[in-house]
mmCIF file of C-alpha atoms in Angstrom:
data_model
loop_
_atom_site.group_PDB
_atom_site.id
_atom_site.type_symbol
_atom_site.label_atom_id
_atom_site.label_comp_id
_atom_site.label_asym_id
_atom_site.label_seq_id
_atom_site.Cartn_x
_atom_site.Cartn_y
_atom_site.Cartn_z
ATOM 1 C CA MET A 24 -81.712 -242.930 -130.619
ATOM 2 C CA LYS A 25 -84.794 -240.617 -131.356
ATOM 3 C CA THR A 26 -86.014 -241.277 -127.670
ATOM 4 C CA ILE A 27 -82.798 -240.623 -125.939
ATOM 5 C CA ILE A 28 -82.659 -237.729 -127.936
ATOM 6 C CA LYS A 29 -86.146 -236.730 -127.237
ATOM 7 C CA PHE A 30 -85.417 -237.028 -123.622
ATOM 8 C CA LEU A 31 -82.352 -235.168 -123.647
ATOM 9 C CA SER A 32 -84.411 -232.381 -125.009
ATOM 10 C CA VAL A 33 -86.646 -232.533 -122.316
ATOM 11 C CA VAL A 34 -84.389 -233.177 -119.640
ATOM 12 C CA ILE A 35 -82.487 -229.288 -120.374
ATOM 13 C CA LEU A 36 -85.632 -227.659 -121.155
ATOM 14 C CA ALA A 37 -86.910 -228.128 -117.753
ATOM 15 C CA ILE A 38 -83.494 -227.590 -116.430
ATOM 16 C CA THR A 39 -83.282 -224.590 -118.710
ATOM 17 C CA VAL A 40 -86.933 -223.655 -117.283
ATOM 18 C CA SER A 41 -86.857 -224.396 -114.015
ATOM 19 C CA GLY A 42 -83.858 -222.405 -113.751
ATOM 20 C CA PHE A 43 -85.505 -219.414 -115.839
ATOM 21 C CA THR A 44 -88.468 -219.251 -113.714
ATOM 22 C CA GLU A 45 -86.934 -219.197 -110.429
ATOM 23 C CA PRO A 46 -87.164 -215.546 -109.488
ATOM 24 C CA PRO A 47 -82.751 -215.215 -108.350
ATOM 25 C CA HIS A 48 -83.895 -212.414 -106.266
ATOM 26 C CA GLN A 49 -87.334 -213.101 -104.614
ATOM 27 C CA ASP A 50 -85.548 -214.389 -101.890
ATOM 28 C CA ALA A 51 -82.998 -211.843 -101.339
ATOM 29 C CA LEU A 52 -85.556 -208.673 -101.388
ATOM 30 C CA GLU A 53 -87.978 -210.937 -99.071
ATOM 31 C CA ASN A 54 -85.482 -211.585 -96.417
ATOM 32 C CA ARG A 55 -83.717 -208.283 -95.959
ATOM 33 C CA THR A 56 -83.155 -205.934 -93.172
ATOM 34 C CA TYR A 57 -83.880 -202.339 -92.748
ATOM 35 C CA VAL A 58 -81.179 -200.215 -90.611
ATOM 36 C CA LYS A 59 -81.254 -196.312 -90.217
ATOM 37 C CA LEU A 60 -79.372 -194.250 -87.788
ATOM 38 C CA GLU A 61 -79.401 -191.089 -86.217
ATOM 39 C CA VAL A 62 -76.330 -189.515 -86.300
ATOM 40 C CA ASP A 63 -74.151 -186.676 -84.263
ATOM 41 C CA GLY A 64 -72.132 -184.228 -86.579
ATOM 42 C CA LEU A 65 -73.253 -184.738 -90.273
ATOM 43 C CA THR A 66 -72.506 -181.167 -91.350
ATOM 44 C CA CYS A 67 -71.506 -180.989 -95.275
ATOM 45 C CA PRO A 68 -70.928 -182.950 -97.968
ATOM 46 C CA PHE A 69 -67.197 -184.700 -96.802
ATOM 47 C CA CYS A 70 -69.590 -186.083 -93.867
ATOM 48 C CA ILE A 71 -71.917 -187.607 -96.045
ATOM 49 C CA TYR A 72 -69.790 -189.028 -98.309
ATOM 50 C CA GLY A 73 -67.568 -189.974 -95.570
ATOM 51 C CA LEU A 74 -69.532 -192.113 -94.513
ATOM 52 C CA GLU A 75 -71.552 -193.314 -97.558
ATOM 53 C CA LYS A 76 -67.937 -194.451 -98.410
ATOM 54 C CA ARG A 77 -67.578 -196.706 -94.887
ATOM 55 C CA LEU A 78 -71.081 -197.467 -94.032
ATOM 56 C CA LYS A 79 -70.329 -199.467 -98.473
ATOM 57 C CA GLU A 80 -67.900 -201.500 -96.349
ATOM 58 C CA ILE A 81 -70.542 -203.175 -94.848
ATOM 59 C CA PRO A 82 -70.609 -207.058 -96.850
ATOM 60 C CA LYS A 83 -73.906 -206.920 -99.494
ATOM 61 C CA ILE A 84 -75.190 -203.234 -98.390
ATOM 62 C CA ALA A 85 -78.413 -201.723 -100.767
ATOM 63 C CA ASP A 86 -79.996 -198.499 -100.950
ATOM 64 C CA ILE A 87 -77.707 -196.237 -98.404
ATOM 65 C CA TYR A 88 -79.404 -192.902 -98.141
ATOM 66 C CA ILE A 89 -77.599 -189.957 -95.657
ATOM 67 C CA ASP A 90 -80.264 -186.802 -95.070
ATOM 68 C CA LEU A 91 -78.139 -184.348 -94.070
ATOM 69 C CA ASP A 92 -81.070 -181.931 -92.635
ATOM 70 C CA GLY A 93 -82.425 -184.568 -90.514
ATOM 71 C CA GLY A 94 -78.846 -186.212 -89.094
ATOM 72 C CA PHE A 95 -80.000 -189.960 -90.248
ATOM 73 C CA ALA A 96 -79.024 -192.758 -92.658
ATOM 74 C CA THR A 97 -80.978 -195.625 -93.503
ATOM 75 C CA PHE A 98 -80.046 -198.616 -96.139
ATOM 76 C CA ASN A 99 -80.661 -202.348 -96.100
ATOM 77 C CA VAL A 100 -78.596 -206.049 -96.316
ATOM 78 C CA PRO A 101 -79.854 -209.146 -96.737
ATOM 79 C CA SER A 102 -80.480 -210.200 -93.269
ATOM 80 C CA ASP A 103 -78.776 -213.339 -92.926
ATOM 81 C CA ALA A 104 -75.754 -210.651 -93.288
ATOM 82 C CA GLN A 105 -77.365 -208.199 -91.047
ATOM 83 C CA PRO A 106 -73.819 -206.190 -89.283
ATOM 84 C CA THR A 107 -74.462 -206.247 -85.473
ATOM 85 C CA GLU A 108 -75.103 -203.036 -83.662
ATOM 86 C CA ASP A 109 -71.882 -203.007 -83.023
ATOM 87 C CA GLU A 110 -69.998 -202.943 -85.780
ATOM 88 C CA VAL A 111 -72.786 -200.507 -87.236
ATOM 89 C CA ARG A 112 -71.107 -197.855 -84.682
ATOM 90 C CA LYS A 113 -67.890 -198.482 -84.824
ATOM 91 C CA LEU A 114 -67.809 -197.683 -89.229
ATOM 92 C CA VAL A 115 -69.639 -194.794 -87.838
ATOM 93 C CA LYS A 116 -66.778 -193.985 -85.645
ATOM 94 C CA LYS A 117 -64.474 -194.191 -88.086
ATOM 95 C CA ALA A 118 -66.284 -191.720 -90.671
ATOM 96 C CA GLY A 119 -65.785 -189.568 -87.652
ATOM 97 C CA PHE A 120 -69.017 -189.505 -86.106
ATOM 98 C CA THR A 121 -71.123 -190.751 -83.424
ATOM 99 C CA ALA A 122 -74.014 -192.578 -83.471
ATOM 100 C CA LYS A 123 -76.950 -192.426 -81.115
ATOM 101 C CA LYS A 124 -80.246 -194.605 -82.009
ATOM 102 C CA ILE A 125 -79.717 -197.741 -84.860
ATOM 103 C CA VAL A 126 -83.209 -199.165 -84.844
ATOM 104 C CA PHE A 127 -83.086 -202.675 -87.241
ATOM 105 C CA SER A 128 -86.535 -203.508 -88.983
ATOM 106 C CA LYS A 129 -88.340 -206.505 -91.657
ATOM 107 C CA GLU A 130 -89.953 -203.222 -92.783
ATOM 108 C CA PRO A 131 -88.591 -199.942 -95.171
ATOM 109 C CA PHE A 132 -88.014 -196.863 -93.684
ATOM 110 C CA LYS A 133 -90.103 -194.001 -95.038
ATOM 111 C CA THR A 134 -87.867 -191.607 -96.449
ATOM 112 C CA VAL A 135 -88.303 -188.308 -98.134
ATOM 113 C CA ARG A 136 -85.964 -187.803 -101.222
ATOM 114 C CA MET B 16 -35.794 -106.586 -89.250
ATOM 115 C CA ARG B 17 -39.029 -105.465 -91.592
ATOM 116 C CA THR B 18 -37.633 -107.606 -94.169
ATOM 117 C CA TYR B 19 -37.689 -110.526 -92.112
ATOM 118 C CA SER B 20 -41.209 -110.121 -90.356
ATOM 119 C CA ILE B 21 -42.473 -109.491 -94.876
ATOM 120 C CA GLN B 22 -40.638 -112.472 -95.835
ATOM 121 C CA PHE B 23 -41.994 -115.116 -92.499
ATOM 122 C CA GLY B 24 -45.096 -113.490 -93.657
ATOM 123 C CA ARG B 25 -45.071 -115.349 -96.776
ATOM 124 C CA PHE B 26 -43.834 -117.726 -96.031
ATOM 125 C CA VAL B 27 -46.476 -117.969 -93.450
ATOM 126 C CA PHE B 28 -49.308 -118.022 -95.997
ATOM 127 C CA PHE B 29 -47.619 -119.989 -98.589
ATOM 128 C CA LEU B 30 -47.926 -123.528 -95.737
ATOM 129 C CA ALA B 31 -51.089 -122.329 -94.714
ATOM 130 C CA ALA B 32 -51.888 -121.903 -98.765
ATOM 131 C CA TRP B 33 -50.764 -125.434 -99.507
ATOM 132 C CA MET B 34 -51.794 -127.039 -96.486
ATOM 133 C CA LEU B 35 -55.295 -125.517 -97.580
ATOM 134 C CA ILE B 36 -55.214 -127.161 -100.902
ATOM 135 C CA GLY B 37 -53.114 -130.078 -99.865
ATOM 136 C CA CYS B 38 -55.629 -131.371 -97.603
ATOM 137 C CA ASN B 39 -58.964 -131.031 -100.114
ATOM 138 C CA SER B 40 -57.280 -132.980 -102.470
ATOM 139 C CA THR B 41 -59.640 -133.864 -105.617
ATOM 140 C CA GLU B 42 -57.059 -136.941 -106.548
ATOM 141 C CA LYS B 43 -59.235 -139.753 -106.454
ATOM 142 C CA GLU B 44 -58.716 -143.293 -105.555
ATOM 143 C CA VAL B 45 -60.323 -145.931 -106.324
ATOM 144 C CA TYR B 46 -61.298 -149.584 -104.990
ATOM 145 C CA TYR B 47 -62.755 -152.538 -105.943
ATOM 146 C CA GLU B 48 -65.554 -154.633 -104.122
ATOM 147 C CA TRP B 49 -67.367 -157.662 -104.583
ATOM 148 C CA GLN B 50 -71.122 -156.944 -105.208
ATOM 149 C CA PHE B 51 -74.379 -159.501 -105.365
ATOM 150 C CA ASP B 52 -75.253 -159.736 -109.262
ATOM 151 C CA LYS B 53 -77.466 -162.779 -109.033
ATOM 152 C CA SER B 54 -78.468 -166.684 -108.359
ATOM 153 C CA ILE B 55 -78.890 -169.313 -110.461
ATOM 154 C CA SER B 56 -81.303 -171.809 -109.598
ATOM 155 C CA LEU B 57 -79.405 -175.564 -110.306
ATOM 156 C CA ASP B 58 -82.085 -177.933 -108.914
ATOM 157 C CA THR B 59 -81.239 -180.925 -110.443
ATOM 158 C CA LEU B 60 -77.797 -180.263 -109.478
ATOM 159 C CA GLY B 61 -75.700 -181.413 -105.756
ATOM 160 C CA PRO B 62 -72.858 -179.371 -106.413
ATOM 161 C CA VAL B 63 -69.758 -178.900 -104.411
ATOM 162 C CA GLY B 64 -67.002 -177.795 -106.898
ATOM 163 C CA ILE B 65 -66.174 -175.501 -108.762
ATOM 164 C CA ALA B 66 -63.355 -175.543 -111.654
ATOM 165 C CA ILE B 67 -63.503 -173.379 -114.729
ATOM 166 C CA VAL B 68 -61.112 -174.385 -118.186
ATOM 167 C CA SER B 69 -61.441 -172.611 -120.844
ATOM 168 C CA ASN B 70 -63.665 -170.086 -119.997
ATOM 169 C CA ARG B 71 -65.733 -172.845 -119.567
ATOM 170 C CA ILE B 72 -67.547 -173.412 -115.758
ATOM 171 C CA TRP B 73 -67.412 -176.939 -114.692
ATOM 172 C CA LEU B 74 -69.127 -177.529 -111.251
ATOM 173 C CA ALA B 75 -68.757 -181.200 -109.596
ATOM 174 C CA ASP B 76 -72.613 -182.285 -108.711
ATOM 175 C CA VAL B 77 -71.262 -185.125 -106.491
ATOM 176 C CA ASP B 78 -75.208 -186.532 -105.624
ATOM 177 C CA HIS B 79 -75.110 -187.890 -108.399
ATOM 178 C CA ASN B 80 -71.377 -189.186 -109.541
ATOM 179 C CA ARG B 81 -71.012 -186.629 -112.040
ATOM 180 C CA LEU B 82 -69.609 -183.412 -113.598
ATOM 181 C CA VAL B 83 -71.820 -180.739 -115.288
ATOM 182 C CA GLU B 84 -71.046 -177.724 -117.744
ATOM 183 C CA ILE B 85 -72.995 -174.847 -117.447
ATOM 184 C CA ASP B 86 -72.972 -171.816 -119.472
ATOM 185 C CA THR B 87 -73.831 -168.722 -117.279
ATOM 186 C CA THR B 88 -77.486 -169.158 -117.254
ATOM 187 C CA GLY B 89 -77.644 -172.337 -115.737
ATOM 188 C CA VAL B 90 -77.780 -174.436 -118.376
ATOM 189 C CA ILE B 91 -76.305 -178.122 -118.985
ATOM 190 C CA ARG B 92 -74.100 -178.291 -121.751
ATOM 191 C CA GLU B 93 -71.941 -181.310 -120.732
ATOM 192 C CA VAL B 94 -72.145 -183.911 -118.894
ATOM 193 C CA VAL B 95 -69.291 -186.786 -117.432
ATOM 194 C CA GLU B 96 -71.042 -189.547 -115.665
ATOM 195 C CA ASN B 97 -69.561 -192.529 -113.603
ATOM 196 C CA ILE B 98 -67.632 -190.076 -111.234
ATOM 197 C CA GLY B 99 -67.322 -191.866 -107.744
ATOM 198 C CA ARG B 100 -68.178 -188.513 -105.707
ATOM 199 C CA PRO B 101 -66.199 -186.232 -107.253
ATOM 200 C CA MET B 102 -65.123 -183.397 -104.734
ATOM 201 C CA HIS B 103 -63.287 -179.630 -105.829
ATOM 202 C CA ILE B 104 -62.626 -180.213 -109.031
ATOM 203 C CA SER B 105 -59.805 -177.820 -110.407
ATOM 204 C CA SER B 106 -58.173 -176.849 -113.200
ATOM 205 C CA TYR B 107 -54.621 -176.970 -115.090
ATOM 206 C CA LYS B 108 -54.655 -174.992 -118.374
ATOM 207 C CA ASP B 109 -56.998 -176.961 -120.280
ATOM 208 C CA GLN B 110 -57.208 -179.543 -117.652
ATOM 209 C CA LEU B 111 -59.877 -180.672 -115.311
ATOM 210 C CA LEU B 112 -58.553 -182.450 -112.193
ATOM 211 C CA ILE B 113 -61.241 -184.622 -110.934
ATOM 212 C CA PRO B 114 -60.749 -185.763 -107.253
ATOM 213 C CA SER B 115 -62.507 -188.728 -106.365
ATOM 214 C CA TYR B 116 -63.834 -188.806 -102.781
ATOM 215 C CA ALA B 117 -65.040 -192.439 -103.252
ATOM 216 C CA SER B 118 -62.348 -194.319 -105.069
ATOM 217 C CA ASP B 119 -59.527 -191.954 -104.295
ATOM 218 C CA SER B 120 -58.498 -191.857 -107.575
ATOM 219 C CA LEU B 121 -57.332 -189.023 -109.889
ATOM 220 C CA SER B 122 -58.792 -188.963 -113.189
ATOM 221 C CA VAL B 123 -58.006 -186.176 -115.789
ATOM 222 C CA TYR B 124 -60.931 -184.480 -118.236
ATOM 223 C CA ALA B 125 -59.879 -182.625 -121.201
ATOM 224 C CA ASN B 126 -60.641 -182.644 -124.945
ATOM 225 C CA TYR B 127 -64.101 -185.250 -124.221
ATOM 226 C CA GLN B 128 -62.173 -187.285 -123.074
ATOM 227 C CA ARG B 129 -60.990 -188.822 -119.644
ATOM 228 C CA THR B 130 -57.834 -190.339 -118.281
ATOM 229 C CA LYS B 131 -56.989 -191.902 -114.865
ATOM 230 C CA GLU B 132 -53.926 -190.334 -113.263
ATOM 231 C CA ALA B 133 -51.848 -192.179 -111.448
ATOM 232 C CA LEU B 134 -51.088 -190.719 -107.767
ATOM 233 C CA PRO B 135 -48.115 -191.310 -105.447
ATOM 234 C CA VAL B 136 -49.662 -191.366 -102.720
ATOM 235 C CA LYS B 137 -52.801 -192.999 -100.879
ATOM 236 C CA PRO B 138 -55.788 -190.702 -99.767
ATOM 237 C CA ASP B 139 -58.755 -192.029 -97.861
ATOM 238 C CA GLY B 140 -61.129 -189.278 -98.841
ATOM 239 C CA PHE B 141 -59.510 -187.257 -101.762
ATOM 240 C CA ALA B 142 -61.224 -183.912 -101.530
ATOM 241 C CA GLY B 143 -59.213 -181.279 -103.408
ATOM 242 C CA ILE B 144 -56.566 -180.874 -105.949
ATOM 243 C CA SER B 145 -54.184 -177.933 -107.070
ATOM 244 C CA LYS B 146 -51.485 -178.542 -109.279
ATOM 245 C CA ASN B 147 -48.787 -175.593 -110.950
ATOM 246 C CA LYS B 148 -46.375 -176.854 -113.644
ATOM 247 C CA ASP B 149 -44.025 -178.569 -111.189
ATOM 248 C CA TYR B 150 -46.319 -178.946 -108.046
ATOM 249 C CA MET B 151 -49.306 -181.461 -107.215
ATOM 250 C CA ALA B 152 -51.687 -180.834 -103.923
ATOM 251 C CA VAL B 153 -54.034 -183.417 -102.651
ATOM 252 C CA ALA B 154 -56.132 -182.734 -100.281
ATOM 253 C CA ASP B 155 -56.990 -186.043 -97.873
ATOM 254 C CA PHE B 156 -59.600 -185.716 -95.656
ATOM 255 C CA TYR B 157 -58.918 -188.523 -93.879
ATOM 256 C CA ASN B 158 -55.875 -188.737 -92.842
ATOM 257 C CA HIS B 159 -55.681 -184.864 -91.724
ATOM 258 C CA LYS B 160 -53.112 -184.287 -94.280
ATOM 259 C CA VAL B 161 -52.123 -182.298 -97.525
ATOM 260 C CA TYR B 162 -49.508 -183.768 -99.905
ATOM 261 C CA LEU B 163 -47.380 -182.002 -101.732
ATOM 262 C CA ILE B 164 -45.735 -184.116 -104.955
ATOM 263 C CA LYS B 165 -43.075 -182.959 -107.256
ATOM 264 C CA GLY B 166 -42.514 -186.243 -109.865
ATOM 265 C CA GLN B 167 -42.176 -188.834 -107.661
ATOM 266 C CA GLN B 168 -41.345 -186.449 -104.377
ATOM 267 C CA VAL B 169 -43.978 -186.611 -101.875
ATOM 268 C CA ILE B 170 -43.892 -183.940 -98.889
ATOM 269 C CA THR B 171 -46.767 -185.029 -96.308
ATOM 270 C CA LEU B 172 -47.834 -181.690 -94.458
ATOM 271 C CA GLY B 173 -50.342 -181.776 -91.651
ATOM 272 C CA GLY B 174 -51.452 -184.539 -89.310
ATOM 273 C CA GLU B 175 -54.564 -184.487 -86.851
ATOM 274 C CA GLY B 176 -54.599 -181.470 -84.485
ATOM 275 C CA HIS B 177 -55.278 -177.889 -83.979
ATOM 276 C CA THR B 178 -52.505 -176.210 -83.765
ATOM 277 C CA ASP B 179 -50.349 -174.198 -86.717
ATOM 278 C CA SER B 180 -48.894 -177.079 -89.379
ATOM 279 C CA LYS B 181 -51.223 -179.380 -87.865
ATOM 280 C CA MET B 182 -54.940 -180.343 -89.565
ATOM 281 C CA TYR B 183 -58.382 -181.516 -88.766
ATOM 282 C CA TYR B 184 -60.337 -182.641 -92.217
ATOM 283 C CA PRO B 185 -58.813 -180.410 -94.295
ATOM 284 C CA THR B 186 -60.695 -179.712 -97.934
ATOM 285 C CA ASP B 187 -59.202 -177.072 -100.155
ATOM 286 C CA VAL B 188 -55.897 -176.358 -101.734
ATOM 287 C CA GLN B 189 -54.332 -174.252 -103.681
ATOM 288 C CA ILE B 190 -50.702 -173.281 -105.256
ATOM 289 C CA ALA B 191 -50.545 -169.901 -105.950
ATOM 290 C CA ASP B 192 -47.623 -167.768 -106.328
ATOM 291 C CA ASP B 193 -44.976 -169.962 -104.785
ATOM 292 C CA THR B 194 -47.180 -170.756 -101.863
ATOM 293 C CA LEU B 195 -49.541 -173.502 -100.740
ATOM 294 C CA TYR B 196 -53.214 -172.445 -99.361
ATOM 295 C CA VAL B 197 -54.884 -175.067 -97.611
ATOM 296 C CA ALA B 198 -58.974 -174.928 -96.149
ATOM 297 C CA ASP B 199 -58.111 -176.329 -92.539
ATOM 298 C CA THR B 200 -61.630 -177.361 -92.747
ATOM 299 C CA TYR B 201 -62.604 -178.493 -89.471
ATOM 300 C CA ASN B 202 -59.973 -175.930 -87.719
ATOM 301 C CA ASN B 203 -62.112 -172.932 -89.086
ATOM 302 C CA ARG B 204 -59.142 -170.883 -91.164
ATOM 303 C CA ILE B 205 -56.749 -171.064 -93.967
ATOM 304 C CA GLN B 206 -52.871 -172.361 -93.405
ATOM 305 C CA THR B 207 -50.064 -171.570 -96.402
ATOM 306 C CA PHE B 208 -47.274 -172.856 -96.250
ATOM 307 C CA ASP B 209 -43.976 -172.471 -98.322
ATOM 308 C CA LEU B 210 -42.949 -175.211 -100.843
ATOM 309 C CA LYS B 211 -40.467 -176.553 -99.399
ATOM 310 C CA GLY B 212 -43.122 -177.609 -96.515
ATOM 311 C CA ASN B 213 -42.508 -175.383 -93.983
ATOM 312 C CA PHE B 214 -45.622 -173.823 -92.477
ATOM 313 C CA LEU B 215 -45.936 -169.706 -92.982
ATOM 314 C CA SER B 216 -49.413 -168.692 -91.409
ATOM 315 C CA VAL B 217 -52.765 -169.059 -90.499
ATOM 316 C CA LEU B 218 -55.590 -166.816 -92.129
ATOM 317 C CA GLY B 219 -58.935 -166.546 -90.230
ATOM 318 C CA GLN B 220 -59.017 -167.520 -86.818
ATOM 319 C CA ASP B 221 -60.947 -165.009 -85.781
ATOM 320 C CA GLN B 222 -63.371 -165.398 -87.526
ATOM 321 C CA LYS B 223 -64.770 -167.625 -86.421
ATOM 322 C CA ILE B 224 -65.586 -169.732 -89.400
ATOM 323 C CA ARG B 225 -68.310 -172.061 -88.967
ATOM 324 C CA GLU B 226 -66.391 -174.756 -91.594
ATOM 325 C CA ALA B 227 -63.444 -173.638 -94.437
ATOM 326 C CA THR B 228 -64.762 -175.514 -97.176
ATOM 327 C CA GLY B 229 -63.394 -174.037 -99.671
ATOM 328 C CA LEU B 230 -61.044 -171.144 -101.104
ATOM 329 C CA LYS B 231 -59.579 -169.200 -104.490
ATOM 330 C CA VAL B 232 -56.324 -167.269 -104.168
ATOM 331 C CA THR B 233 -55.717 -164.561 -106.738
ATOM 332 C CA GLU B 234 -53.162 -161.946 -106.831
ATOM 333 C CA GLU B 235 -54.503 -159.312 -104.545
ATOM 334 C CA ASN B 236 -57.389 -162.198 -102.632
ATOM 335 C CA ILE B 237 -58.085 -164.997 -100.562
ATOM 336 C CA PHE B 238 -61.456 -166.090 -101.213
ATOM 337 C CA VAL B 239 -62.815 -168.562 -98.674
ATOM 338 C CA THR B 240 -66.050 -170.232 -98.200
ATOM 339 C CA ASP B 241 -67.615 -170.554 -95.196
ATOM 340 C CA PHE B 242 -70.072 -173.233 -94.990
ATOM 341 C CA SER B 243 -72.208 -173.442 -92.390
ATOM 342 C CA GLY B 244 -71.919 -170.036 -91.485
ATOM 343 C CA LYS B 245 -72.919 -168.975 -95.445
ATOM 344 C CA ARG B 246 -70.554 -166.617 -96.315
ATOM 345 C CA VAL B 247 -67.859 -166.393 -98.153
ATOM 346 C CA LEU B 248 -64.851 -164.158 -96.848
ATOM 347 C CA VAL B 249 -61.721 -161.821 -98.921
ATOM 348 C CA PHE B 250 -58.818 -161.218 -96.782
ATOM 349 C CA ASP B 251 -55.972 -159.714 -98.678
ATOM 350 C CA LYS B 252 -52.835 -161.304 -98.860
ATOM 351 C CA LYS B 253 -51.471 -160.377 -95.246
ATOM 352 C CA GLY B 254 -54.397 -161.604 -93.946
ATOM 353 C CA VAL B 255 -56.795 -159.255 -93.127
ATOM 354 C CA VAL B 256 -60.296 -159.355 -93.829
ATOM 355 C CA LYS B 257 -61.054 -156.810 -96.829
ATOM 356 C CA GLN B 258 -65.129 -157.908 -97.365
ATOM 357 C CA VAL B 259 -67.306 -160.105 -96.108
ATOM 358 C CA LEU B 260 -70.117 -161.594 -98.588
ATOM 359 C CA THR B 261 -73.504 -162.828 -97.399
ATOM 360 C CA GLN B 262 -76.154 -162.070 -100.048
ATOM 361 C CA SER B 263 -77.862 -164.983 -100.912
ATOM 362 C CA PHE B 264 -75.666 -168.119 -99.315
ATOM 363 C CA ASP B 265 -76.855 -171.650 -98.291
ATOM 364 C CA ARG B 266 -74.578 -173.344 -97.275
ATOM 365 C CA PRO B 267 -71.425 -171.709 -99.988
ATOM 366 C CA ALA B 268 -69.168 -174.983 -100.513
ATOM 367 C CA ASP B 269 -66.248 -173.688 -103.058
ATOM 368 C CA ILE B 270 -65.456 -170.018 -105.475
ATOM 369 C CA GLU B 271 -64.273 -169.545 -108.828
ATOM 370 C CA ILE B 272 -63.279 -166.671 -110.264
ATOM 371 C CA LEU B 273 -63.816 -166.049 -114.306
ATOM 372 C CA GLY B 274 -62.980 -162.487 -115.365
ATOM 373 C CA ASP B 275 -64.882 -159.970 -113.094
ATOM 374 C CA LYS B 276 -67.275 -162.649 -112.217
ATOM 375 C CA LEU B 277 -67.048 -164.054 -108.426
ATOM 376 C CA PHE B 278 -68.922 -167.822 -108.948
ATOM 377 C CA VAL B 279 -69.944 -169.219 -105.469
ATOM 378 C CA ILE B 280 -71.208 -173.142 -105.559
ATOM 379 C CA ASN B 281 -74.240 -173.269 -103.014
ATOM 380 C CA TYR B 282 -74.235 -177.090 -101.667
ATOM 381 C CA GLY B 283 -77.625 -176.692 -99.949
ATOM 382 C CA GLY B 284 -79.415 -173.933 -101.775
ATOM 383 C CA LYS B 285 -78.703 -175.667 -104.571
ATOM 384 C CA SER B 286 -77.952 -172.751 -106.617
ATOM 385 C CA LEU B 287 -75.026 -170.953 -108.293
ATOM 386 C CA SER B 288 -74.768 -167.218 -106.530
ATOM 387 C CA ILE B 289 -73.015 -164.512 -108.928
ATOM 388 C CA TYR B 290 -71.176 -161.461 -107.577
ATOM 389 C CA LYS B 291 -69.313 -158.560 -109.870
ATOM 390 C CA LYS B 292 -66.541 -156.652 -109.446
ATOM 391 C CA VAL B 293 -66.821 -152.931 -109.161
ATOM 392 C CA ALA B 294 -64.753 -149.843 -108.649
ATOM 393 C CA ILE B 295 -65.400 -147.387 -105.882
ATOM 394 C CA GLU B 296 -64.428 -144.451 -106.010
ATOM 395 C CA LYS B 297 -63.187 -143.112 -102.585
ATOM 396 C CA LYS B 298 -64.469 -139.971 -101.374
ATOM 397 C CA PRO B 299 -61.494 -137.334 -101.115
ATOM 398 C CA THR B 300 -59.916 -137.086 -98.047
ATOM 399 C CA LYS B 301 -60.449 -134.204 -95.962
ATOM 400 C CA HIS B 302 -58.339 -134.139 -92.867
#
């Protein structure tokens, strides 16, 4: 009986430890796609946050940054959920703007916030 | 005959004297204008809206999803967090009305309590709000509409377009004197409607406004912020420009008035421009 309890304890401990030690987000962090888009017509905060609102329709999107003066936006997504260029263009159009250049990268873009 | 001549001479003399005195009248005519007072730095904020409740100045800090109350030196006195992109806030009695642009919902802040309030409409880009005893007006940015709400009854105004009564990305509203004023932002103008929804007039279309983002209506005037134009236009109720304020603005977004002070929030400059109302004596008129 004691042997069984010891065995079960070891199994439970092993499962628990493996659960905790596995980095849950490591995969996601390493496999992200960074997107930068140049947008025509960004003028006011209603524009910026309208674009933000539309971009949030992209599943699992993170770190949306929109530069009013620079006229561009950056964000990142898990690589396996990366939107197509056409999908991004449609969302920008839905926000009332025209996307010019769209760049997909494995490296984060440098932005001064 | 001579008597008549004397009488005529006296008449001419008195007429000339009256004209001379009348035309050099020393009656002082007084009018008011706004003079720049000072600017206050708000460099930790990204402010787009301003409202005054019980003499307290509230700002919609849209960049940080919060409201802040500041004193007249810019010191933050209170913060209300977690509001999804608050835009053109307004006041009704002791309530602060907060439109959330991110969630398209309305919340009310009063007595240190924030509550959500149901809306009978579903805006897409809830940009501005105004309320009086009977009516509420909602600016719907992406649908190019303004809703005039009385209880559950809704009058829909606007729709995308550039002609009278149509709108193009409205961002602010105010109900005053049985009139609804709309900042028809990207049509570069202000439109007015009666409270039955009938179109009344257009203001500012000849003023080359870049974006008419914010407005404030008082008993005598209509104040309009021209965002990229970096100025504030002061109209009388007939739509005549009485003054154009230009000093110390960097993308002004909204306006409020408290007593004899005018407060203009600068989104670009992250600052608050303060003007004061001063009486100007017109010189005696000479004809």
